[in-house]
Amino acid sequence: MTSSSSHSQTTRQSIVACGQSVDIGAPVVLWNDKGGFNCPNKRGRESCSQHDPALDDAPTQPHKAYQILDPKVAYEELKQTVYQLILHYDVCYCSWQCHQVMKDSSFKGSQFYLDLDGTIYQTCDLYWKTNTGPSDDRIGNIRSVHVEMANLSWEALKEESDLYQVTGNQYRKINGQWQLILPEKYRDKLRTGDFKAVPARSHKQRGYFSRRVNGKMVRMWDFTEEQYQSVIKLCLGINRLLPKIKLKVPYDNKTCRTPLDRIKNFSKFSGVLGHCHIQGGISSGLRQKYDPGSVFNWSRLRKEFLKETRKTR
Ligand SMILES: [Zn+2]
């Protein structure tokens, strides 16, 4: 199968929780679709009762062990107890690579991946918990669902790359336009054939943005326009499926922008947050987190949310 051939088929556009689905108007590949990614490390959600409780925080079991007993009851429980969507970058070239990283681990996973071309992969029913971001109170995954958005963050920079030890910047300016140069082995892994991963915005001559996140200066190129369009639709869709995930992002009325450090009320906040907002480390002994990084366009997301809430009011 080539990545481009499957794209011409009718594309699914719905996400799923306990058998309920919502059309979000963006391309979605489910775990059991052809070309889908099946979450390798699901866990039982302690706040829900429609599964074998032995699956809560137990080592990974075979896929068939994860059965939802009564989907109707399960959906009601899920709606009541899940109130955060957490945005991450995956420090990968593309979602295919992100999935390999999850598979190589005994505990990592995320309900969604968002690829460079705007394809959303849902890896399991939202009923299940994934260990994507414990947050400073260590129980954050119970109340949340997660999306890992393809972006290398500072690993794209020659001077800062430490995981991949890249020998040159991974973005290059071609005909006046910045572009992520995918290594050969990932080029056929996107659903859109020959996709050009162009950052939605670029900063002056150098292209990448830099801002301090939880004490660290984070330098990174922007997500693609396709990723922004899909993540906005994902948020709107999730809100319809799980309404306690409000169309709200952290916002500081004094500075009129979204802070990038861990927020005070992180465990109570109902809405869409970054991993950086829930995990500052230090007090909890967990590693501090910087994603979705310095560049993520929170104000664009917020504007879309305001537009939507005005419409439905
Ligand atoms: Zn993260």
mmCIF file of C-alpha atoms and ligand atoms in Angstrom:
data_model
loop_
_atom_site.group_PDB
_atom_site.id
_atom_site.type_symbol
_atom_site.label_atom_id
_atom_site.label_comp_id
_atom_site.label_asym_id
_atom_site.label_seq_id
_atom_site.Cartn_x
_atom_site.Cartn_y
_atom_site.Cartn_z
ATOM 1 C CA MET A 1 0.000 0.000 0.000
ATOM 2 C CA THR A 2 1.312 3.453 -0.785
ATOM 3 C CA SER A 3 0.425 6.308 1.464
ATOM 4 C CA SER A 4 -1.111 8.391 -1.281
ATOM 5 C CA SER A 5 -3.381 5.735 -2.750
ATOM 6 C CA SER A 6 -5.501 5.360 0.388
ATOM 7 C CA HIS A 7 -6.148 9.064 0.558
ATOM 8 C CA SER A 8 -8.432 9.164 -2.439
ATOM 9 C CA GLN A 9 -10.900 6.820 -0.748
ATOM 10 C CA THR A 10 -13.691 8.370 1.262
ATOM 11 C CA THR A 11 -12.115 9.608 4.436
ATOM 12 C CA ARG A 12 -13.716 9.147 7.808
ATOM 13 C CA GLN A 13 -14.260 12.344 9.738
ATOM 14 C CA SER A 14 -15.579 11.130 13.052
ATOM 15 C CA ILE A 15 -14.122 10.449 16.479
ATOM 16 C CA VAL A 16 -15.503 7.857 18.896
ATOM 17 C CA ALA A 17 -16.244 7.448 22.609
ATOM 18 C CA CYS A 18 -18.143 4.406 23.920
ATOM 19 C CA GLY A 19 -19.767 3.766 20.567
ATOM 20 C CA GLN A 20 -20.922 7.412 20.232
ATOM 21 C CA SER A 21 -19.363 9.230 17.341
ATOM 22 C CA VAL A 22 -19.177 12.847 16.296
ATOM 23 C CA ASP A 23 -18.370 14.179 12.849
ATOM 24 C CA ILE A 24 -15.593 16.742 13.244
ATOM 25 C CA GLY A 25 -15.051 17.696 9.606
ATOM 26 C CA ALA A 26 -11.372 16.728 9.549
ATOM 27 C CA PRO A 27 -9.741 13.495 8.362
ATOM 28 C CA VAL A 28 -9.704 10.804 11.051
ATOM 29 C CA VAL A 29 -8.195 7.320 10.891
ATOM 30 C CA LEU A 30 -9.448 5.024 13.657
ATOM 31 C CA TRP A 31 -7.354 2.306 15.287
ATOM 32 C CA ASN A 32 -9.275 -0.436 13.483
ATOM 33 C CA ASP A 33 -9.255 1.293 10.074
ATOM 34 C CA LYS A 34 -6.796 0.270 7.392
ATOM 35 C CA GLY A 35 -3.609 2.226 8.079
ATOM 36 C CA GLY A 36 -4.725 2.973 11.642
ATOM 37 C CA PHE A 37 -2.616 2.874 14.800
ATOM 38 C CA ASN A 38 -3.795 0.771 17.729
ATOM 39 C CA CYS A 39 -2.752 2.207 21.102
ATOM 40 C CA PRO A 40 -0.202 -0.292 22.409
ATOM 41 C CA ASN A 41 -0.539 0.656 26.087
ATOM 42 C CA LYS A 42 -4.130 1.382 27.125
ATOM 43 C CA ARG A 43 -5.143 1.524 30.763
ATOM 44 C CA GLY A 44 -8.457 1.373 32.641
ATOM 45 C CA ARG A 45 -9.775 4.774 33.720
ATOM 46 C CA GLU A 46 -10.273 4.711 37.489
ATOM 47 C CA SER A 47 -13.231 7.121 37.290
ATOM 48 C CA CYS A 48 -15.250 4.715 35.143
ATOM 49 C CA SER A 49 -16.739 1.369 36.132
ATOM 50 C CA GLN A 50 -17.513 -0.388 32.862
ATOM 51 C CA HIS A 51 -14.314 -2.437 32.611
ATOM 52 C CA ASP A 52 -12.334 -4.925 34.638
ATOM 53 C CA PRO A 53 -10.681 -2.776 37.376
ATOM 54 C CA ALA A 54 -7.631 -5.033 37.148
ATOM 55 C CA LEU A 55 -6.812 -3.014 33.997
ATOM 56 C CA ASP A 56 -6.241 0.195 35.999
ATOM 57 C CA ASP A 57 -2.537 0.962 36.099
ATOM 58 C CA ALA A 58 -1.733 -2.667 35.385
ATOM 59 C CA PRO A 59 0.940 -3.677 32.896
ATOM 60 C CA THR A 60 -0.244 -3.700 29.287
ATOM 61 C CA GLN A 61 -2.675 -6.518 28.480
ATOM 62 C CA PRO A 62 -3.583 -7.932 25.058
ATOM 63 C CA HIS A 63 -6.003 -5.651 23.135
ATOM 64 C CA LYS A 64 -8.931 -8.011 23.619
ATOM 65 C CA ALA A 65 -8.762 -7.588 27.416
ATOM 66 C CA TYR A 66 -9.980 -3.998 27.058
ATOM 67 C CA GLN A 67 -13.747 -4.496 26.867
ATOM 68 C CA ILE A 68 -16.351 -1.842 27.648
ATOM 69 C CA LEU A 69 -19.163 -3.669 29.456
ATOM 70 C CA ASP A 70 -22.141 -1.321 28.995
ATOM 71 C CA PRO A 71 -21.251 1.432 26.510
ATOM 72 C CA LYS A 72 -24.261 3.600 27.477
ATOM 73 C CA VAL A 73 -23.321 3.668 31.158
ATOM 74 C CA ALA A 74 -19.661 4.050 30.184
ATOM 75 C CA TYR A 75 -20.406 7.095 28.042
ATOM 76 C CA GLU A 76 -22.325 8.807 30.868
ATOM 77 C CA GLU A 77 -19.432 8.176 33.252
ATOM 78 C CA LEU A 78 -16.913 9.423 30.739
ATOM 79 C CA LYS A 79 -18.919 12.594 30.078
ATOM 80 C CA GLN A 80 -19.025 13.328 33.795
ATOM 81 C CA THR A 81 -15.384 12.678 34.622
ATOM 82 C CA VAL A 82 -13.278 13.714 31.632
ATOM 83 C CA TYR A 83 -12.876 17.494 31.337
ATOM 84 C CA GLN A 84 -9.437 18.178 29.839
ATOM 85 C CA LEU A 85 -7.926 17.830 26.387
ATOM 86 C CA ILE A 86 -4.136 18.074 26.633
ATOM 87 C CA LEU A 87 -2.039 19.170 23.648
ATOM 88 C CA HIS A 88 1.472 17.790 23.165
ATOM 89 C CA TYR A 89 4.186 17.847 20.560
ATOM 90 C CA ASP A 90 5.589 14.395 19.925
ATOM 91 C CA VAL A 91 9.283 15.217 19.236
ATOM 92 C CA CYS A 92 8.925 13.077 16.095
ATOM 93 C CA TYR A 93 9.122 13.621 12.358
ATOM 94 C CA CYS A 94 5.608 12.266 11.815
ATOM 95 C CA SER A 95 2.831 10.306 13.547
ATOM 96 C CA TRP A 96 4.060 7.003 12.145
ATOM 97 C CA GLN A 97 7.328 7.503 14.023
ATOM 98 C CA CYS A 98 5.432 8.625 17.118
ATOM 99 C CA HIS A 99 3.534 5.341 17.050
ATOM 100 C CA GLN A 100 6.790 3.359 16.838
ATOM 101 C CA VAL A 101 7.983 5.196 19.967
ATOM 102 C CA MET A 102 4.756 4.255 21.771
ATOM 103 C CA LYS A 103 5.090 0.641 20.672
ATOM 104 C CA ASP A 104 8.691 0.458 21.873
ATOM 105 C CA SER A 105 7.552 1.496 25.346
ATOM 106 C CA SER A 106 5.754 -0.587 27.974
ATOM 107 C CA PHE A 107 3.488 2.270 29.070
ATOM 108 C CA LYS A 108 3.384 5.159 26.574
ATOM 109 C CA GLY A 109 0.316 6.020 24.532
ATOM 110 C CA SER A 110 -2.054 8.802 23.489
ATOM 111 C CA GLN A 111 -5.679 8.665 22.353
ATOM 112 C CA PHE A 112 -4.887 10.887 19.362
ATOM 113 C CA TYR A 113 -1.959 11.668 17.095
ATOM 114 C CA LEU A 114 -2.063 14.623 14.715
ATOM 115 C CA ASP A 115 0.167 14.220 11.681
ATOM 116 C CA LEU A 116 1.911 16.933 9.650
ATOM 117 C CA ASP A 117 -0.711 16.733 6.899
ATOM 118 C CA GLY A 118 -3.597 17.281 9.321
ATOM 119 C CA THR A 119 -4.619 13.624 9.567
ATOM 120 C CA ILE A 120 -5.942 12.747 13.009
ATOM 121 C CA TYR A 121 -5.295 9.217 14.230
ATOM 122 C CA GLN A 122 -7.547 8.017 17.032
ATOM 123 C CA THR A 123 -5.721 5.084 18.627
ATOM 124 C CA CYS A 124 -8.391 3.753 21.008
ATOM 125 C CA ASP A 125 -11.848 4.466 22.347
ATOM 126 C CA LEU A 126 -11.730 7.599 24.527
ATOM 127 C CA TYR A 127 -13.060 5.458 27.357
ATOM 128 C CA TRP A 128 -9.532 4.195 27.919
ATOM 129 C CA LYS A 129 -6.845 6.080 29.766
ATOM 130 C CA THR A 130 -3.352 6.632 28.385
ATOM 131 C CA ASN A 131 -0.252 7.561 30.373
ATOM 132 C CA THR A 132 0.516 10.645 28.301
ATOM 133 C CA GLY A 133 0.811 13.370 30.934
ATOM 134 C CA PRO A 134 0.472 12.548 34.631
ATOM 135 C CA SER A 135 0.507 16.278 35.584
ATOM 136 C CA ASP A 136 1.813 17.613 38.874
ATOM 137 C CA ASP A 137 -0.860 15.902 40.977
ATOM 138 C CA ARG A 138 -0.009 12.596 39.248
ATOM 139 C CA ILE A 139 -3.652 11.782 38.488
ATOM 140 C CA GLY A 140 -4.061 13.985 35.414
ATOM 141 C CA ASN A 141 -4.572 11.157 32.957
ATOM 142 C CA ILE A 142 -7.809 10.078 34.645
ATOM 143 C CA ARG A 143 -9.527 13.381 33.791
ATOM 144 C CA SER A 144 -8.091 13.867 30.327
ATOM 145 C CA VAL A 145 -7.634 12.809 26.738
ATOM 146 C CA HIS A 146 -4.479 13.661 24.814
ATOM 147 C CA VAL A 147 -3.272 14.548 21.353
ATOM 148 C CA GLU A 148 0.362 14.152 20.257
ATOM 149 C CA MET A 149 0.993 16.618 17.424
ATOM 150 C CA ALA A 150 3.888 15.896 15.084
ATOM 151 C CA ASN A 151 6.666 18.431 15.667
ATOM 152 C CA LEU A 152 10.350 17.965 16.464
ATOM 153 C CA SER A 153 10.502 21.002 18.752
ATOM 154 C CA TRP A 154 14.159 21.935 19.402
ATOM 155 C CA GLU A 155 15.325 18.605 18.050
ATOM 156 C CA ALA A 156 15.040 20.237 14.619
ATOM 157 C CA LEU A 157 17.886 22.602 15.481
ATOM 158 C CA LYS A 158 21.436 21.493 14.889
ATOM 159 C CA GLU A 159 22.803 23.267 17.978
ATOM 160 C CA GLU A 160 20.154 21.917 20.329
ATOM 161 C CA SER A 161 19.306 18.473 19.039
ATOM 162 C CA ASP A 162 20.314 15.945 21.595
ATOM 163 C CA LEU A 163 17.945 13.024 21.011
ATOM 164 C CA TYR A 164 18.610 12.741 17.268
ATOM 165 C CA GLN A 165 21.981 14.558 17.098
ATOM 166 C CA VAL A 166 21.029 16.002 13.731
ATOM 167 C CA THR A 167 23.932 17.302 11.688
ATOM 168 C CA GLY A 168 22.003 20.264 10.266
ATOM 169 C CA ASN A 169 18.772 22.167 10.842
ATOM 170 C CA GLN A 170 15.865 19.974 9.827
ATOM 171 C CA TYR A 171 13.944 22.884 8.289
ATOM 172 C CA ARG A 172 15.279 24.534 5.178
ATOM 173 C CA LYS A 173 14.202 27.545 3.199
ATOM 174 C CA ILE A 174 13.249 26.453 -0.289
ATOM 175 C CA ASN A 175 12.112 29.094 -2.767
ATOM 176 C CA GLY A 176 11.533 31.495 0.097
ATOM 177 C CA GLN A 177 9.490 29.046 2.129
ATOM 178 C CA TRP A 178 10.529 27.114 5.231
ATOM 179 C CA GLN A 179 10.002 23.395 4.995
ATOM 180 C CA LEU A 180 10.669 20.373 7.199
ATOM 181 C CA ILE A 181 12.979 17.998 5.357
ATOM 182 C CA LEU A 182 11.814 14.485 6.196
ATOM 183 C CA PRO A 183 14.471 11.757 6.269
ATOM 184 C CA GLU A 184 14.006 9.220 3.489
ATOM 185 C CA LYS A 185 12.499 6.554 5.773
ATOM 186 C CA TYR A 186 9.535 8.754 6.769
ATOM 187 C CA ARG A 187 8.690 10.216 3.359
ATOM 188 C CA ASP A 188 6.130 7.564 2.453
ATOM 189 C CA LYS A 189 4.586 7.447 5.927
ATOM 190 C CA LEU A 190 2.181 10.366 5.559
ATOM 191 C CA ARG A 191 -1.299 9.744 4.152
ATOM 192 C CA THR A 192 -0.873 12.662 1.776
ATOM 193 C CA GLY A 193 1.703 11.736 -0.842
ATOM 194 C CA ASP A 194 4.529 14.257 -1.373
ATOM 195 C CA PHE A 195 3.227 16.426 1.429
ATOM 196 C CA LYS A 196 5.245 19.601 2.025
ATOM 197 C CA ALA A 197 5.453 20.293 5.749
ATOM 198 C CA VAL A 198 5.496 24.090 5.797
ATOM 199 C CA PRO A 199 5.273 25.874 9.169
ATOM 200 C CA ALA A 200 2.061 27.939 9.399
ATOM 201 C CA ARG A 201 4.072 31.008 10.452
ATOM 202 C CA SER A 202 7.773 31.774 10.452
ATOM 203 C CA HIS A 203 9.788 34.189 12.528
ATOM 204 C CA LYS A 204 11.830 36.783 10.636
ATOM 205 C CA GLN A 205 14.874 35.421 8.821
ATOM 206 C CA ARG A 206 15.598 32.547 11.148
ATOM 207 C CA GLY A 207 12.179 30.914 10.874
ATOM 208 C CA TYR A 208 11.871 29.421 14.334
ATOM 209 C CA PHE A 209 10.198 31.037 17.333
ATOM 210 C CA SER A 210 11.580 31.209 20.820
ATOM 211 C CA ARG A 211 9.839 31.837 24.117
ATOM 212 C CA ARG A 212 10.385 30.699 27.659
ATOM 213 C CA VAL A 213 8.232 27.772 28.787
ATOM 214 C CA ASN A 214 8.418 26.559 32.405
ATOM 215 C CA GLY A 215 11.859 28.151 32.724
ATOM 216 C CA LYS A 216 13.369 26.871 29.489
ATOM 217 C CA MET A 217 13.905 28.843 26.287
ATOM 218 C CA VAL A 218 12.167 26.698 23.687
ATOM 219 C CA ARG A 219 13.171 27.208 20.058
ATOM 220 C CA MET A 220 11.035 25.562 17.406
ATOM 221 C CA TRP A 221 9.419 25.933 14.032
ATOM 222 C CA ASP A 222 5.644 26.221 13.843
ATOM 223 C CA PHE A 223 3.114 23.472 13.306
ATOM 224 C CA THR A 224 1.652 23.240 9.804
ATOM 225 C CA GLU A 225 -1.504 25.047 8.721
ATOM 226 C CA GLU A 226 -3.112 21.625 8.190
ATOM 227 C CA GLN A 227 -2.360 20.735 11.818
ATOM 228 C CA TYR A 228 -3.953 23.956 13.080
ATOM 229 C CA GLN A 229 -7.105 23.408 11.052
ATOM 230 C CA SER A 230 -7.418 19.843 12.318
ATOM 231 C CA VAL A 231 -6.642 20.550 15.961
ATOM 232 C CA ILE A 232 -9.292 23.289 15.983
ATOM 233 C CA LYS A 233 -11.847 20.863 14.558
ATOM 234 C CA LEU A 234 -10.747 18.183 16.998
ATOM 235 C CA CYS A 235 -11.335 20.539 19.948
ATOM 236 C CA LEU A 236 -14.784 21.558 18.691
ATOM 237 C CA GLY A 237 -15.697 17.911 18.112
ATOM 238 C CA ILE A 238 -14.403 16.712 21.480
ATOM 239 C CA ASN A 239 -16.466 19.415 23.164
ATOM 240 C CA ARG A 240 -19.608 18.021 21.537
ATOM 241 C CA LEU A 241 -18.703 14.463 22.518
ATOM 242 C CA LEU A 242 -17.453 15.286 26.034
ATOM 243 C CA PRO A 243 -18.997 18.687 26.911
ATOM 244 C CA LYS A 244 -17.054 19.127 30.151
ATOM 245 C CA ILE A 245 -14.023 19.699 27.912
ATOM 246 C CA LYS A 246 -15.016 23.318 27.428
ATOM 247 C CA LEU A 247 -13.962 25.550 24.566
ATOM 248 C CA LYS A 248 -11.527 27.370 26.810
ATOM 249 C CA VAL A 249 -7.756 27.754 27.002
ATOM 250 C CA PRO A 250 -5.710 29.192 29.878
ATOM 251 C CA TYR A 251 -5.693 32.971 29.526
ATOM 252 C CA ASP A 252 -4.148 35.795 31.511
ATOM 253 C CA ASN A 253 -6.382 38.877 31.512
ATOM 254 C CA LYS A 254 -3.467 41.105 32.522
ATOM 255 C CA THR A 255 -1.116 40.173 29.700
ATOM 256 C CA CYS A 256 -3.961 39.269 27.318
ATOM 257 C CA ARG A 257 -2.230 36.081 26.325
ATOM 258 C CA THR A 258 -2.083 32.427 27.187
ATOM 259 C CA PRO A 259 0.629 31.802 29.779
ATOM 260 C CA LEU A 260 3.167 29.092 28.942
ATOM 261 C CA ASP A 261 3.994 28.044 32.477
ATOM 262 C CA ARG A 262 2.123 25.641 34.661
ATOM 263 C CA ILE A 263 -1.114 27.254 35.824
ATOM 264 C CA LYS A 264 -2.291 27.300 39.423
ATOM 265 C CA ASN A 265 -5.678 25.668 38.986
ATOM 266 C CA PHE A 266 -4.407 23.035 36.548
ATOM 267 C CA SER A 267 -6.325 20.158 38.135
ATOM 268 C CA LYS A 268 -9.685 21.976 38.089
ATOM 269 C CA PHE A 269 -9.472 23.676 34.695
ATOM 270 C CA SER A 270 -12.161 22.464 32.280
ATOM 271 C CA GLY A 271 -11.012 22.885 28.716
ATOM 272 C CA VAL A 272 -8.011 22.607 26.429
ATOM 273 C CA LEU A 273 -4.516 22.922 27.891
ATOM 274 C CA GLY A 274 -0.917 22.232 26.986
ATOM 275 C CA HIS A 275 1.237 19.683 28.746
ATOM 276 C CA CYS A 276 3.250 22.680 30.020
ATOM 277 C CA HIS A 277 0.149 23.987 31.825
ATOM 278 C CA ILE A 278 -0.292 20.874 33.944
ATOM 279 C CA GLN A 279 3.273 19.724 34.584
ATOM 280 C CA GLY A 280 5.804 22.242 35.846
ATOM 281 C CA GLY A 281 7.786 19.577 37.651
ATOM 282 C CA ILE A 282 9.797 20.871 40.628
ATOM 283 C CA SER A 283 7.164 20.337 43.337
ATOM 284 C CA SER A 284 5.971 16.981 42.074
ATOM 285 C CA GLY A 285 9.330 15.404 41.320
ATOM 286 C CA LEU A 286 8.123 14.788 37.768
ATOM 287 C CA ARG A 287 9.968 16.194 34.768
ATOM 288 C CA GLN A 288 8.803 19.628 33.751
ATOM 289 C CA LYS A 289 7.147 19.797 30.359
ATOM 290 C CA TYR A 290 7.361 22.373 27.593
ATOM 291 C CA ASP A 291 4.891 21.123 25.021
ATOM 292 C CA PRO A 292 3.212 22.133 22.805
ATOM 293 C CA GLY A 293 6.067 24.609 23.047
ATOM 294 C CA SER A 294 6.839 28.238 22.406
ATOM 295 C CA VAL A 295 5.212 28.467 19.029
ATOM 296 C CA PHE A 296 1.762 26.983 19.419
ATOM 297 C CA ASN A 297 -0.811 29.581 18.379
ATOM 298 C CA TRP A 298 -3.025 29.674 21.458
ATOM 299 C CA SER A 299 -4.643 32.958 20.473
ATOM 300 C CA ARG A 300 -5.860 31.452 17.208
ATOM 301 C CA LEU A 301 -7.404 28.542 19.104
ATOM 302 C CA ARG A 302 -8.990 30.928 21.595
ATOM 303 C CA LYS A 303 -10.478 33.084 18.826
ATOM 304 C CA GLU A 304 -12.025 30.019 17.220
ATOM 305 C CA PHE A 305 -13.495 28.994 20.567
ATOM 306 C CA LEU A 306 -14.991 32.447 21.140
ATOM 307 C CA LYS A 307 -16.471 32.411 17.646
ATOM 308 C CA GLU A 308 -18.022 29.005 18.273
ATOM 309 C CA THR A 309 -19.439 29.821 21.712
ATOM 310 C CA ARG A 310 -20.998 33.028 20.374
ATOM 311 C CA LYS A 311 -22.625 30.998 17.611
ATOM 312 C CA THR A 312 -24.151 28.446 19.956
ATOM 313 C CA ARG A 313 -25.251 30.885 22.613
HETATM 314 ZN ZN ZN B 1 3.731 16.059 26.431
#
